[in-house]
Tab-separated table of C-alpha atoms in Angstrom:
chain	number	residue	atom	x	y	z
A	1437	UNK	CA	92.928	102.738	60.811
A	1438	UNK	CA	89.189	103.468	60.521
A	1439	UNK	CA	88.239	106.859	61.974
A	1440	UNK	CA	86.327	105.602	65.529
A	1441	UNK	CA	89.680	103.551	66.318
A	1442	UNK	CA	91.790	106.419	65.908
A	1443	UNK	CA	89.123	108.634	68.117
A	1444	UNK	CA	89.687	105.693	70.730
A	1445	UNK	CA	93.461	105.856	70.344
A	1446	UNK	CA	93.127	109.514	70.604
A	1447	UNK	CA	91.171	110.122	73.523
A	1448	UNK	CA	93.287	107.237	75.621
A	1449	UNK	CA	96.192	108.623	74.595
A	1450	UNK	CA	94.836	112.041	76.684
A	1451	UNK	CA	93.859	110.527	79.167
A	1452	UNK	CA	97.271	108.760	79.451
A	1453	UNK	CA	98.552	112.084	79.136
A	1454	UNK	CA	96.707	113.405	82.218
A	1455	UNK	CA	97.108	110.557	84.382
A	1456	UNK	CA	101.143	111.150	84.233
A	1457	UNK	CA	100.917	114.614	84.426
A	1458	UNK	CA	98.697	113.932	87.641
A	1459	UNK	CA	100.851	111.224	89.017
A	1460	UNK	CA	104.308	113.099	88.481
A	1461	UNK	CA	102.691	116.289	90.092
A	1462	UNK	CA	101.632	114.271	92.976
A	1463	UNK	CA	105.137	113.007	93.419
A	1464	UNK	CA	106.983	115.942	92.941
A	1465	UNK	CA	104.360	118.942	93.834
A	1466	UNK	CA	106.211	122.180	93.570
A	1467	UNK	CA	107.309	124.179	96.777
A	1468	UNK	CA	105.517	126.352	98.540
A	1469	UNK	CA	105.307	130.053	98.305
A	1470	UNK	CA	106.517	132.581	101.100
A	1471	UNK	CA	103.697	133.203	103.050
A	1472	UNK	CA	101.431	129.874	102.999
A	1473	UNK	CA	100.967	127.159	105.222
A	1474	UNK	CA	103.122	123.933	104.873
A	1475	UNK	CA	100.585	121.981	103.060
A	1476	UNK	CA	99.657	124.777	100.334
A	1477	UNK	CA	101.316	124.593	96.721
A	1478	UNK	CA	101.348	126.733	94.070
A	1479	UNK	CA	97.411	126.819	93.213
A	1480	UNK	CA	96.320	127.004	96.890
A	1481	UNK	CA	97.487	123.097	97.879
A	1482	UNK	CA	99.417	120.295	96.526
A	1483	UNK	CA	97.439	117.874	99.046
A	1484	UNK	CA	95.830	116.203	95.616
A	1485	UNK	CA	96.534	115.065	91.859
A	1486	UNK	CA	97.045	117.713	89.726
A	1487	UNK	CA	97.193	120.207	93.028
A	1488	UNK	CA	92.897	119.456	93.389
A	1489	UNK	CA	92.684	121.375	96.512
A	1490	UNK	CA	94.123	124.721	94.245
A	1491	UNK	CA	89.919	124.015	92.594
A	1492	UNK	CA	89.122	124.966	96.944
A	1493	UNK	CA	91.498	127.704	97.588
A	1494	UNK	CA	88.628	130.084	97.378
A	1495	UNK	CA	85.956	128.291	99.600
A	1496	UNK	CA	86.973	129.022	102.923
A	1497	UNK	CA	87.956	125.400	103.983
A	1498	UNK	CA	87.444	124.506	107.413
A	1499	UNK	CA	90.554	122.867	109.548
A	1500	UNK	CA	88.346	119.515	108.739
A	1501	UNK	CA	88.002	119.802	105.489
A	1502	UNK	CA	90.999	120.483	104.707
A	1503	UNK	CA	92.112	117.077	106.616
A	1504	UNK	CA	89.466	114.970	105.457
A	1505	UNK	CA	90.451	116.150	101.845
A	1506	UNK	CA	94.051	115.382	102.572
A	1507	UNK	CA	93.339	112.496	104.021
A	1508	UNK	CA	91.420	110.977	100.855
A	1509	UNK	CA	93.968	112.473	98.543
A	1510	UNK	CA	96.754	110.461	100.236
A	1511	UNK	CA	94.589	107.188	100.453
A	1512	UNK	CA	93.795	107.321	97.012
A	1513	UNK	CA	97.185	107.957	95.866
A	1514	UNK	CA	98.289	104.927	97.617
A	1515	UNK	CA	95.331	102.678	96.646
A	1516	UNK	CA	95.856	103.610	92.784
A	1517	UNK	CA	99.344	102.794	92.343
A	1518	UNK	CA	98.342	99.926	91.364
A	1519	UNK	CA	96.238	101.093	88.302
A	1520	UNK	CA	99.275	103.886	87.276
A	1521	UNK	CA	102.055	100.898	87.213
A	1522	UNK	CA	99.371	98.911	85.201
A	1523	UNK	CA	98.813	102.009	82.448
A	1524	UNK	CA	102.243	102.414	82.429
A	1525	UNK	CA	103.321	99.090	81.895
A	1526	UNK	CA	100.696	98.931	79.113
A	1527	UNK	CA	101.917	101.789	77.509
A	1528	UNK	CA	105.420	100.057	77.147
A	1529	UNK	CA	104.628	96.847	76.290
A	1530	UNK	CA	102.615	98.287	73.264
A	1531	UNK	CA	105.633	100.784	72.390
A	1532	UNK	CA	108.013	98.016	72.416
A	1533	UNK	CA	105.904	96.016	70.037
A	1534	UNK	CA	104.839	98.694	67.962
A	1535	UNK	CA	108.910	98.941	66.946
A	1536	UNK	CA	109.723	95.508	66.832
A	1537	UNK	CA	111.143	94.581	63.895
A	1538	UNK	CA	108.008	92.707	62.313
A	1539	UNK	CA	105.016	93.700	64.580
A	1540	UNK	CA	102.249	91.181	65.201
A	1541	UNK	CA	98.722	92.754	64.873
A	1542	UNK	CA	97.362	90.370	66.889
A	1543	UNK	CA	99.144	91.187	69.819
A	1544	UNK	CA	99.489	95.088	69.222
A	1545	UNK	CA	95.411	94.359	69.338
A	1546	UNK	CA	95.792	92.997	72.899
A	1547	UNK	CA	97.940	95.511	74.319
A	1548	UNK	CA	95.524	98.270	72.863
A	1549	UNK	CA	92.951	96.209	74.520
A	1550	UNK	CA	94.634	96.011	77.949
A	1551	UNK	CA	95.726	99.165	77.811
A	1552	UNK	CA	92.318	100.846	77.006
A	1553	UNK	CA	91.317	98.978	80.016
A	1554	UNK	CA	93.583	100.078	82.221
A	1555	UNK	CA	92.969	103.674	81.457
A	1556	UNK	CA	88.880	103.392	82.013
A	1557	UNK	CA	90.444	101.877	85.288
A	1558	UNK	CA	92.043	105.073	86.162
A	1559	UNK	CA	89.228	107.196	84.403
A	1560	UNK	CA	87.168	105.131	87.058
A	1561	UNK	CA	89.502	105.923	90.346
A	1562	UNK	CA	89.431	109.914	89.076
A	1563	UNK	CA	86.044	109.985	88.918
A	1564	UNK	CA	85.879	107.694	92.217
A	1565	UNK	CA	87.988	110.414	94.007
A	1566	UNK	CA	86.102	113.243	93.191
A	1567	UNK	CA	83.177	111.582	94.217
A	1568	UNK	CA	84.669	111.168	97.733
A	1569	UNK	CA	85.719	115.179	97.348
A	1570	UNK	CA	82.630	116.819	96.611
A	1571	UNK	CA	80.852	115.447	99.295
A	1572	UNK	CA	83.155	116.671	101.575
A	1573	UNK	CA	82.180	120.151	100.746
A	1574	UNK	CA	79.044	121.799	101.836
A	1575	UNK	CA	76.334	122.483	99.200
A	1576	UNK	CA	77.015	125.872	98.997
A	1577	UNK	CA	80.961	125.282	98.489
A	1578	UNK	CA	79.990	123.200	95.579
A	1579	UNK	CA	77.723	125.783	94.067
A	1580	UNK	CA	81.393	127.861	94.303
A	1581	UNK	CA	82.746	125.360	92.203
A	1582	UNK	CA	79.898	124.819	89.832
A	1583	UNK	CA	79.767	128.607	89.448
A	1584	UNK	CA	83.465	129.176	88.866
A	1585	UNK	CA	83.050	126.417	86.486
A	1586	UNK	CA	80.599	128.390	84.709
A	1587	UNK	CA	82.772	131.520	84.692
A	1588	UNK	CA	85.686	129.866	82.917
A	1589	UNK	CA	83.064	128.508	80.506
């Protein structure tokens, strides 16, 4: 497997990583804590993959933002089903050929192929939803985030 391929293979298997790990929290967010509202998680909110509203605990939401944010959270969610079943499916279609008894490269090429797609799919919806986020913030909540970002840097 030349080097590049393998970097490909690599980085997609990540990002597969992180999509589940996104779409199982997003299912099953944990409960919240004594003391918090009935929409806060663990991190400051469960309202988004991965618990994304935990990244606003500290910027002093309004009641709007917070709703809007839900609100875009839950539509994505439901609009990118779609692109989780297709990952997923891709993911186990190349598994079961990758341990069939005599493996045809041609195919496991295809699969790698559709499933590389379908994870630059989801890469795009990600990057799509955070897109809708941000601009739900105020400039000086995202200078918050850019300088927290900075911090853990």
């Amino acid at each position: 497997m030349t080097r590049k391929r393998f970097s490909t293979l690599t980085l997609g298997v990540a990002a597969v990583a992180m999509l589940a790990f996104g779409v199982a929290y997003a299912q099953n967010p944990p409960a919240a804590p004594q003391g918090r509202g009935p929409a806060m998680g663990r991190w400051g909110g469960q309202m988004g993959p991965m618990g994304m509203m935990g990244r606003f605990d500290r910027l002093d939401l309004s009641t709007q933002q917070k709703d809007e944010l839900k609100a875009t959270f839950q539509a994505q969610r439901e609009q990118n089903q779609a692109v989780r079943d297709r990952v997923r499916k891709a993911e186990q279609a190349l598994q079961t050929e990758l341990l069939a008894d005599a493996p045809d490269q041609g195919k496991i090429q295809q699969l790698q192929t559709d499933l590389n797609q379908a994870q630059q799919d989801a890469l795009s919806a990600r990057i799509a939803l955070e897109l809708k986020v941000y601009q739900i913030l105020t400039p000086a909540q995202r200078q918050q985030l850019r300088d927290a970002r900075a911090r853990r840097e």
